[in-house]
Amino acid sequence: GEDVEQSLFLSVREGDSSVINCTYTDSSSTYLYWYKQEPGAGLQLLTYIFSNMDMKQDQRLTVLLNKKDKHLSLRIADTQTGDSAIYFCAETNGGSQGNLIFGKGTKLSVKP
Amino acid sequence: DGGITQSPKYLFRKEGQNVTLSCEQNLNHDAMYWYRQDPGQGLRLIYYSQIVNDFQKGDIAEGYSVSREKKESFPLTVTSAQKNPTAFYLCASTRSTGGGGNTIYFGEGSWLTVV
C-alpha cells in the first residue's frame, strides 16, 4: 500500500531555517499536505500543494515538491519557539475513499 | 464560528466497558473521519463516512463502531472488543470526497485512557 516517510526529529535554533522532509510512494498522489500538531491538540492545516506544482510559498513557509523523486519538503524561515510542534506530511490521490495517508510526523524543537 | 467539536476531551474507561466519543461539525461537510493516534505514530484511519447513513471501515476498524444518522454528527463507540483502546482520537471532516481538493479539518481530539 501507499506509504509516507518522515524523519522523526529535527532540532534548530531560533532564527534559523527549518527544513522538514517527506517521501511518499503513491505515484498517483494529487495533493500533498503539511499539518502542524501542538501538544494535546488536533491537526492544523498549514499548507498544501497540487502535484502539478513544484513550489508554493506562503509567508514564512515554502513547500517544494519533486514529483520525479516523490519528495516533499517544508521550509520554515526565521523559525520561532512557537513553531515547536509535530509536523505531519500527508498525501491523497483524491480517489473514492478520499482519505489521507499520513507520515508519522516530525517533531520540531526550536532552541532559544 | 464553523468547526469540528469533539467531546469529551478526556475520558476514562474501565475494562469491559463501551464508551462513545462525540464528533459534531457545522461546516456542512459531506465526509467525516475517525483517526487514532498513538505516541510516536502517525494517524491511522478507523472509520469514515462519505454520506449520511453510510460508512466504511478504515485500516483499524476492529473493536470500533460508528453511526452517521445526521450529516453533522459522526460518533465513535470504542467497544470492549478493542483490546488496547488507550490513545488520542481525532475526528475530521472534508467538503468533498473525490476529485481532489480534499482539505481535511480536524477537531481538537479526545484522550481515552483505560483504567
mmCIF file of N, CA, C and O in Angstrom, chain B residues 23-103:
data_model
loop_
_atom_site.group_PDB
_atom_site.id
_atom_site.type_symbol
_atom_site.label_atom_id
_atom_site.label_comp_id
_atom_site.label_asym_id
_atom_site.label_seq_id
_atom_site.Cartn_x
_atom_site.Cartn_y
_atom_site.Cartn_z
ATOM 1 N N CYS B 23 -18.518 13.582 17.934
ATOM 2 C CA CYS B 23 -17.925 14.482 16.961
ATOM 3 C C CYS B 23 -19.052 15.187 16.213
ATOM 4 O O CYS B 23 -19.916 14.533 15.615
ATOM 5 N N GLU B 24 -19.043 16.511 16.281
ATOM 6 C CA GLU B 24 -20.061 17.323 15.612
ATOM 7 C C GLU B 24 -19.365 18.381 14.761
ATOM 8 O O GLU B 24 -18.403 19.001 15.209
ATOM 9 N N GLN B 25 -19.877 18.594 13.534
ATOM 10 C CA GLN B 25 -19.312 19.638 12.681
ATOM 11 C C GLN B 25 -20.423 20.503 12.109
ATOM 12 O O GLN B 25 -21.501 20.004 11.786
ATOM 13 N N ASN B 26 -20.135 21.787 12.001
ATOM 14 C CA ASN B 26 -21.100 22.725 11.413
ATOM 15 C C ASN B 26 -20.527 23.369 10.163
ATOM 16 O O ASN B 26 -20.842 24.514 9.837
ATOM 17 N N LEU B 27 -19.690 22.615 9.478
ATOM 18 C CA LEU B 27 -19.034 23.087 8.258
ATOM 19 C C LEU B 27 -19.794 22.666 7.001
ATOM 20 O O LEU B 27 -19.363 22.970 5.895
ATOM 21 N N ASN B 28 -20.881 21.935 7.192
ATOM 22 C CA ASN B 28 -21.656 21.388 6.069
ATOM 23 C C ASN B 28 -20.807 20.458 5.195
ATOM 24 O O ASN B 28 -21.005 20.371 3.981
ATOM 25 N N HIS B 29 -19.884 19.755 5.841
ATOM 26 C CA HIS B 29 -19.033 18.820 5.119
ATOM 27 C C HIS B 29 -19.749 17.496 4.924
ATOM 28 O O HIS B 29 -20.504 17.037 5.781
ATOM 29 N N ASP B 30 -19.480 16.887 3.761
ATOM 30 C CA ASP B 30 -20.113 15.602 3.474
ATOM 31 C C ASP B 30 -19.412 14.445 4.178
ATOM 32 O O ASP B 30 -20.046 13.533 4.686
ATOM 33 N N ALA B 31 -18.103 14.460 4.150
ATOM 34 C CA ALA B 31 -17.339 13.312 4.640
ATOM 35 C C ALA B 31 -16.788 13.563 6.037
ATOM 36 O O ALA B 31 -16.374 14.675 6.366
ATOM 37 N N MET B 32 -16.825 12.524 6.834
ATOM 38 C CA MET B 32 -16.267 12.605 8.182
ATOM 39 C C MET B 32 -15.409 11.374 8.441
ATOM 40 O O MET B 32 -15.646 10.302 7.868
ATOM 41 N N TYR B 33 -14.414 11.545 9.333
ATOM 42 C CA TYR B 33 -13.408 10.513 9.562
ATOM 43 C C TYR B 33 -13.086 10.400 11.051
ATOM 44 O O TYR B 33 -13.158 11.388 11.778
ATOM 45 N N TRP B 34 -12.696 9.201 11.449
ATOM 46 C CA TRP B 34 -12.112 8.997 12.774
ATOM 47 C C TRP B 34 -10.722 8.391 12.599
ATOM 48 O O TRP B 34 -10.540 7.385 11.896
ATOM 49 N N TYR B 35 -9.752 9.041 13.278
ATOM 50 C CA TYR B 35 -8.388 8.554 13.288
ATOM 51 C C TYR B 35 -7.962 8.257 14.719
ATOM 52 O O TYR B 35 -8.423 8.895 15.667
ATOM 53 N N ARG B 36 -7.031 7.333 14.819
ATOM 54 C CA ARG B 36 -6.413 7.041 16.107
ATOM 55 C C ARG B 36 -4.952 7.436 16.014
ATOM 56 O O ARG B 36 -4.283 7.167 15.004
ATOM 57 N N GLN B 37 -4.444 8.059 17.088
ATOM 58 C CA GLN B 37 -3.035 8.446 17.136
ATOM 59 C C GLN B 37 -2.403 7.879 18.397
ATOM 60 O O GLN B 37 -2.860 8.143 19.504
ATOM 61 N N ASP B 38 -1.344 7.100 18.216
ATOM 62 C CA ASP B 38 -0.552 6.585 19.329
ATOM 63 C C ASP B 38 0.773 7.330 19.376
ATOM 64 O O ASP B 38 1.253 7.817 18.339
ATOM 65 N N PRO B 39 1.398 7.422 20.552
ATOM 66 C CA PRO B 39 2.659 8.175 20.670
ATOM 67 C C PRO B 39 3.696 7.711 19.658
ATOM 68 O O PRO B 39 3.948 6.512 19.510
ATOM 69 N N GLY B 40 4.296 8.658 18.965
ATOM 70 C CA GLY B 40 5.335 8.333 18.007
ATOM 71 C C GLY B 40 4.831 7.705 16.727
ATOM 72 O O GLY B 40 5.623 7.270 15.885
ATOM 73 N N GLN B 41 3.521 7.665 16.584
ATOM 74 C CA GLN B 41 2.934 7.070 15.386
ATOM 75 C C GLN B 41 2.168 8.128 14.609
ATOM 76 O O GLN B 41 1.753 9.143 15.153
ATOM 77 N N GLY B 42 1.989 7.839 13.356
ATOM 78 C CA GLY B 42 1.133 8.712 12.564
ATOM 79 C C GLY B 42 -0.322 8.414 12.858
ATOM 80 O O GLY B 42 -0.649 7.672 13.784
ATOM 81 N N LEU B 43 -1.189 8.992 12.084
ATOM 82 C CA LEU B 43 -2.616 8.789 12.258
ATOM 83 C C LEU B 43 -3.051 7.547 11.483
ATOM 84 O O LEU B 43 -2.652 7.344 10.338
ATOM 85 N N ARG B 44 -3.882 6.739 12.103
ATOM 86 C CA ARG B 44 -4.420 5.561 11.440
ATOM 87 C C ARG B 44 -5.943 5.686 11.353
ATOM 88 O O ARG B 44 -6.602 6.010 12.327
ATOM 89 N N LEU B 45 -6.468 5.388 10.186
ATOM 90 C CA LEU B 45 -7.888 5.575 9.928
ATOM 91 C C LEU B 45 -8.704 4.439 10.513
ATOM 92 O O LEU B 45 -8.440 3.264 10.237
ATOM 93 N N ILE B 46 -9.725 4.790 11.301
ATOM 94 C CA ILE B 46 -10.589 3.785 11.921
ATOM 95 C C ILE B 46 -11.829 3.553 11.055
ATOM 96 O O ILE B 46 -12.106 2.439 10.626
ATOM 97 N N TYR B 47 -12.590 4.604 10.850
ATOM 98 C CA TYR B 47 -13.808 4.552 10.030
ATOM 99 C C TYR B 47 -13.941 5.877 9.287
ATOM 100 O O TYR B 47 -13.430 6.898 9.737
ATOM 101 N N TYR B 48 -14.670 5.857 8.190
ATOM 102 C CA TYR B 48 -15.008 7.098 7.522
ATOM 103 C C TYR B 48 -16.393 6.987 6.919
ATOM 104 O O TYR B 48 -16.893 5.883 6.683
ATOM 105 N N SER B 49 -16.977 8.147 6.693
ATOM 106 C CA SER B 49 -18.334 8.201 6.141
ATOM 107 C C SER B 49 -18.375 9.283 5.074
ATOM 108 O O SER B 49 -17.995 10.421 5.322
ATOM 109 N N GLN B 50 -18.822 8.927 3.901
ATOM 110 C CA GLN B 50 -18.879 9.890 2.794
ATOM 111 C C GLN B 50 -20.238 10.556 2.688
ATOM 112 O O GLN B 50 -20.376 11.603 2.043
ATOM 113 N N ILE B 51 -21.239 9.922 3.316
ATOM 114 C CA ILE B 51 -22.594 10.441 3.184
ATOM 115 C C ILE B 51 -23.416 9.915 4.351
ATOM 116 O O ILE B 51 -23.063 8.885 4.957
ATOM 117 N N VAL B 52 -24.497 10.589 4.636
ATOM 118 C CA VAL B 52 -25.367 10.164 5.740
ATOM 119 C C VAL B 52 -25.844 8.735 5.519
ATOM 120 O O VAL B 52 -26.122 8.323 4.389
ATOM 121 N N ASN B 53 -25.904 7.990 6.629
ATOM 122 C CA ASN B 53 -26.372 6.602 6.641
ATOM 123 C C ASN B 53 -25.464 5.643 5.885
ATOM 124 O O ASN B 53 -25.879 4.530 5.521
ATOM 125 N N ASP B 54 -24.245 6.045 5.674
ATOM 126 C CA ASP B 54 -23.268 5.159 5.035
ATOM 127 C C ASP B 54 -21.901 5.385 5.658
ATOM 128 O O ASP B 54 -21.513 6.530 5.905
ATOM 129 N N PHE B 55 -21.169 4.303 5.909
ATOM 130 C CA PHE B 55 -19.816 4.440 6.429
ATOM 131 C C PHE B 55 -19.008 3.207 6.027
ATOM 132 O O PHE B 55 -19.569 2.158 5.692
ATOM 133 N N GLN B 56 -17.690 3.376 6.043
ATOM 134 C CA GLN B 56 -16.785 2.326 5.597
ATOM 135 C C GLN B 56 -15.697 2.103 6.631
ATOM 136 O O GLN B 56 -15.276 3.038 7.324
ATOM 137 N N LYS B 57 -15.200 0.886 6.715
ATOM 138 C CA LYS B 57 -14.089 0.582 7.607
ATOM 139 C C LYS B 57 -12.790 1.160 7.056
ATOM 140 O O LYS B 57 -12.560 1.130 5.847
ATOM 141 N N GLY B 58 -11.978 1.635 7.982
ATOM 142 C CA GLY B 58 -10.639 2.065 7.630
ATOM 143 C C GLY B 58 -9.653 0.942 7.882
ATOM 144 O O GLY B 58 -9.994 -0.243 7.820
ATOM 145 N N ASP B 59 -8.436 1.310 8.234
ATOM 146 C CA ASP B 59 -7.370 0.322 8.396
ATOM 147 C C ASP B 59 -7.439 -0.458 9.705
ATOM 148 O O ASP B 59 -6.927 -1.568 9.804
ATOM 149 N N ILE B 60 -8.052 0.149 10.738
ATOM 150 C CA ILE B 60 -8.035 -0.486 12.074
ATOM 151 C C ILE B 60 -9.416 -0.446 12.696
ATOM 152 O O ILE B 60 -9.591 -0.030 13.824
ATOM 153 N N ALA B 61 -10.429 -0.931 11.994
ATOM 154 C CA ALA B 61 -11.810 -0.816 12.454
ATOM 155 C C ALA B 61 -12.187 -1.801 13.554
ATOM 156 O O ALA B 61 -13.200 -1.595 14.250
ATOM 157 N N GLU B 62 -11.419 -2.852 13.733
ATOM 158 C CA GLU B 62 -11.819 -3.887 14.693
ATOM 159 C C GLU B 62 -11.922 -3.326 16.102
ATOM 160 O O GLU B 62 -10.996 -2.678 16.593
ATOM 161 N N GLY B 63 -13.055 -3.600 16.764
ATOM 162 C CA GLY B 63 -13.262 -3.115 18.120
ATOM 163 C C GLY B 63 -13.913 -1.746 18.197
ATOM 164 O O GLY B 63 -14.094 -1.207 19.286
ATOM 165 N N TYR B 64 -14.255 -1.188 17.053
ATOM 166 C CA TYR B 64 -14.896 0.130 16.990
ATOM 167 C C TYR B 64 -16.198 0.035 16.208
ATOM 168 O O TYR B 64 -16.354 -0.847 15.373
ATOM 169 N N SER B 65 -17.117 0.964 16.478
ATOM 170 C CA SER B 65 -18.320 1.079 15.662
ATOM 171 C C SER B 65 -18.686 2.547 15.537
ATOM 172 O O SER B 65 -18.310 3.375 16.374
ATOM 173 N N VAL B 66 -19.400 2.873 14.460
ATOM 174 C CA VAL B 66 -19.806 4.257 14.204
ATOM 175 C C VAL B 66 -21.244 4.275 13.701
ATOM 176 O O VAL B 66 -21.817 3.250 13.358
ATOM 177 N N SER B 67 -21.793 5.480 13.656
ATOM 178 C CA SER B 67 -23.087 5.697 13.012
ATOM 179 C C SER B 67 -23.040 7.059 12.347
ATOM 180 O O SER B 67 -22.258 7.932 12.736
ATOM 181 N N ARG B 68 -23.890 7.256 11.334
ATOM 182 C CA ARG B 68 -23.952 8.561 10.655
ATOM 183 C C ARG B 68 -25.420 8.831 10.315
ATOM 184 O O ARG B 68 -25.857 8.768 9.179
ATOM 185 N N GLU B 69 -26.167 9.130 11.365
ATOM 186 C CA GLU B 69 -27.603 9.383 11.192
ATOM 187 C C GLU B 69 -27.882 10.808 10.748
ATOM 188 O O GLU B 69 -28.932 11.095 10.173
ATOM 189 N N LYS B 70 -26.944 11.703 11.055
ATOM 190 C CA LYS B 70 -27.083 13.099 10.651
ATOM 191 C C LYS B 70 -25.797 13.554 9.985
ATOM 192 O O LYS B 70 -24.713 13.083 10.328
ATOM 193 N N LYS B 71 -25.894 14.497 9.090
ATOM 194 C CA LYS B 71 -24.712 14.989 8.384
ATOM 195 C C LYS B 71 -23.705 15.600 9.354
ATOM 196 O O LYS B 71 -22.500 15.507 9.161
ATOM 197 N N GLU B 72 -24.222 16.210 10.414
ATOM 198 C CA GLU B 72 -23.356 16.951 11.320
ATOM 199 C C GLU B 72 -22.637 16.072 12.327
ATOM 200 O O GLU B 72 -21.712 16.530 12.992
ATOM 201 N N SER B 73 -23.067 14.824 12.492
ATOM 202 C CA SER B 73 -22.625 14.027 13.629
ATOM 203 C C SER B 73 -22.066 12.673 13.204
ATOM 204 O O SER B 73 -22.665 11.983 12.361
ATOM 205 N N PHE B 74 -20.956 12.285 13.835
ATOM 206 C CA PHE B 74 -20.319 11.013 13.494
ATOM 207 C C PHE B 74 -19.704 10.424 14.772
ATOM 208 O O PHE B 74 -18.494 10.453 14.977
ATOM 209 N N PRO B 75 -20.522 9.879 15.665
ATOM 210 C CA PRO B 75 -19.991 9.358 16.934
ATOM 211 C C PRO B 75 -19.242 8.042 16.754
ATOM 212 O O PRO B 75 -19.600 7.218 15.905
ATOM 213 N N LEU B 76 -18.225 7.859 17.562
ATOM 214 C CA LEU B 76 -17.397 6.650 17.552
ATOM 215 C C LEU B 76 -17.574 5.917 18.874
ATOM 216 O O LEU B 76 -17.388 6.513 19.940
ATOM 217 N N THR B 77 -17.927 4.648 18.806
ATOM 218 C CA THR B 77 -18.008 3.823 20.010
ATOM 219 C C THR B 77 -16.807 2.895 20.068
ATOM 220 O O THR B 77 -16.532 2.169 19.098
ATOM 221 N N VAL B 78 -16.094 2.959 21.182
ATOM 222 C CA VAL B 78 -14.981 2.062 21.429
ATOM 223 C C VAL B 78 -15.532 0.911 22.261
ATOM 224 O O VAL B 78 -15.949 1.109 23.410
ATOM 225 N N THR B 79 -15.601 -0.257 21.685
ATOM 226 C CA THR B 79 -16.241 -1.370 22.364
ATOM 227 C C THR B 79 -15.247 -2.139 23.224
ATOM 228 O O THR B 79 -14.024 -1.954 23.123
ATOM 229 N N SER B 80 -15.773 -3.030 24.026
ATOM 230 C CA SER B 80 -14.924 -3.841 24.907
ATOM 231 C C SER B 80 -14.056 -4.798 24.092
ATOM 232 O O SER B 80 -13.083 -5.353 24.598
ATOM 233 N N ALA B 81 -14.390 -4.967 22.821
ATOM 234 C CA ALA B 81 -13.592 -5.846 21.962
ATOM 235 C C ALA B 81 -12.273 -5.204 21.543
ATOM 236 O O ALA B 81 -11.367 -5.900 21.072
ATOM 237 N N GLN B 82 -12.159 -3.901 21.744
ATOM 238 C CA GLN B 82 -10.910 -3.203 21.412
ATOM 239 C C GLN B 82 -9.950 -3.429 22.582
ATOM 240 O O GLN B 82 -10.138 -2.894 23.668
ATOM 241 N N LYS B 83 -8.903 -4.194 22.344
ATOM 242 C CA LYS B 83 -8.044 -4.647 23.440
ATOM 243 C C LYS B 83 -7.066 -3.594 23.922
ATOM 244 O O LYS B 83 -6.565 -3.687 25.043
ATOM 245 N N ASN B 84 -6.765 -2.643 23.120
ATOM 246 C CA ASN B 84 -5.785 -1.630 23.506
ATOM 247 C C ASN B 84 -6.306 -0.251 23.124
ATOM 248 O O ASN B 84 -5.789 0.389 22.202
ATOM 249 N N PRO B 85 -7.340 0.223 23.795
ATOM 250 C CA PRO B 85 -8.010 1.445 23.355
ATOM 251 C C PRO B 85 -7.358 2.742 23.802
ATOM 252 O O PRO B 85 -7.747 3.808 23.328
ATOM 253 N N THR B 86 -6.402 2.681 24.715
ATOM 254 C CA THR B 86 -5.790 3.912 25.206
ATOM 255 C C THR B 86 -5.062 4.616 24.069
ATOM 256 O O THR B 86 -4.106 4.076 23.507
ATOM 257 N N ALA B 87 -5.527 5.809 23.707
ATOM 258 C CA ALA B 87 -4.964 6.543 22.569
ATOM 259 C C ALA B 87 -5.608 7.915 22.502
ATOM 260 O O ALA B 87 -6.514 8.249 23.270
ATOM 261 N N PHE B 88 -5.139 8.693 21.562
ATOM 262 C CA PHE B 88 -5.699 10.003 21.250
ATOM 263 C C PHE B 88 -6.532 9.835 19.980
ATOM 264 O O PHE B 88 -6.043 9.316 18.980
ATOM 265 N N TYR B 89 -7.800 10.240 20.035
ATOM 266 C CA TYR B 89 -8.705 10.027 18.906
ATOM 267 C C TYR B 89 -9.043 11.365 18.253
ATOM 268 O O TYR B 89 -9.444 12.317 18.931
ATOM 269 N N LEU B 90 -8.908 11.397 16.951
ATOM 270 C CA LEU B 90 -9.147 12.621 16.198
ATOM 271 C C LEU B 90 -10.271 12.417 15.201
ATOM 272 O O LEU B 90 -10.269 11.457 14.431
ATOM 273 N N CYS B 91 -11.205 13.336 15.211
ATOM 274 C CA CYS B 91 -12.282 13.363 14.235
ATOM 275 C C CYS B 91 -11.949 14.418 13.190
ATOM 276 O O CYS B 91 -11.320 15.442 13.507
ATOM 277 N N ALA B 92 -12.340 14.178 11.965
ATOM 278 C CA ALA B 92 -12.050 15.122 10.894
ATOM 279 C C ALA B 92 -13.204 15.143 9.906
ATOM 280 O O ALA B 92 -14.032 14.227 9.868
ATOM 281 N N SER B 93 -13.246 16.198 9.114
ATOM 282 C CA SER B 93 -14.270 16.261 8.073
ATOM 283 C C SER B 93 -13.707 16.975 6.858
ATOM 284 O O SER B 93 -12.733 17.732 6.950
ATOM 285 N N THR B 94 -14.335 16.728 5.719
ATOM 286 C CA THR B 94 -13.894 17.365 4.494
ATOM 287 C C THR B 94 -15.095 17.633 3.605
ATOM 288 O O THR B 94 -16.116 16.943 3.671
ATOM 289 N N ARG B 95 -14.938 18.617 2.740
ATOM 290 C CA ARG B 95 -16.047 19.065 1.905
ATOM 291 C C ARG B 95 -16.356 18.072 0.804
ATOM 292 O O ARG B 95 -17.482 17.780 0.520
ATOM 293 N N SER B 96 -15.318 17.521 0.188
ATOM 294 C CA SER B 96 -15.531 16.629 -0.936
ATOM 295 C C SER B 96 -14.755 15.363 -0.708
ATOM 296 O O SER B 96 -13.818 15.323 0.077
ATOM 297 N N THR B 97 -15.142 14.329 -1.369
ATOM 298 C CA THR B 97 -14.519 13.035 -1.120
ATOM 299 C C THR B 97 -13.780 12.501 -2.330
ATOM 300 O O THR B 97 -13.156 11.477 -2.267
ATOM 301 N N GLY B 98 -13.829 13.182 -3.434
ATOM 302 C CA GLY B 98 -13.118 12.695 -4.604
ATOM 303 C C GLY B 98 -12.760 13.838 -5.528
ATOM 304 O O GLY B 98 -13.250 14.946 -5.366
ATOM 305 N N GLY B 99 -11.890 13.590 -6.465
ATOM 306 C CA GLY B 99 -11.537 14.606 -7.441
ATOM 307 C C GLY B 99 -10.574 15.643 -6.937
ATOM 308 O O GLY B 99 -10.333 16.647 -7.580
ATOM 309 N N GLY B 100 -10.007 15.426 -5.781
ATOM 310 C CA GLY B 100 -9.004 16.357 -5.270
ATOM 311 C C GLY B 100 -9.592 17.453 -4.414
ATOM 312 O O GLY B 100 -10.786 17.548 -4.208
ATOM 313 N N GLY B 101 -8.722 18.282 -3.890
ATOM 314 C CA GLY B 101 -9.147 19.381 -3.022
ATOM 315 C C GLY B 101 -9.663 18.895 -1.696
ATOM 316 O O GLY B 101 -10.478 19.560 -1.065
ATOM 317 N N ASN B 102 -9.215 17.729 -1.275
ATOM 318 C CA ASN B 102 -9.736 17.146 -0.040
ATOM 319 C C ASN B 102 -9.065 17.746 1.178
ATOM 320 O O ASN B 102 -8.380 17.058 1.918
ATOM 321 N N THR B 103 -9.240 19.030 1.382
ATOM 322 C CA THR B 103 -8.682 19.658 2.567
ATOM 323 C C THR B 103 -9.459 19.179 3.770
ATOM 324 O O THR B 103 -10.665 19.395 3.870
#
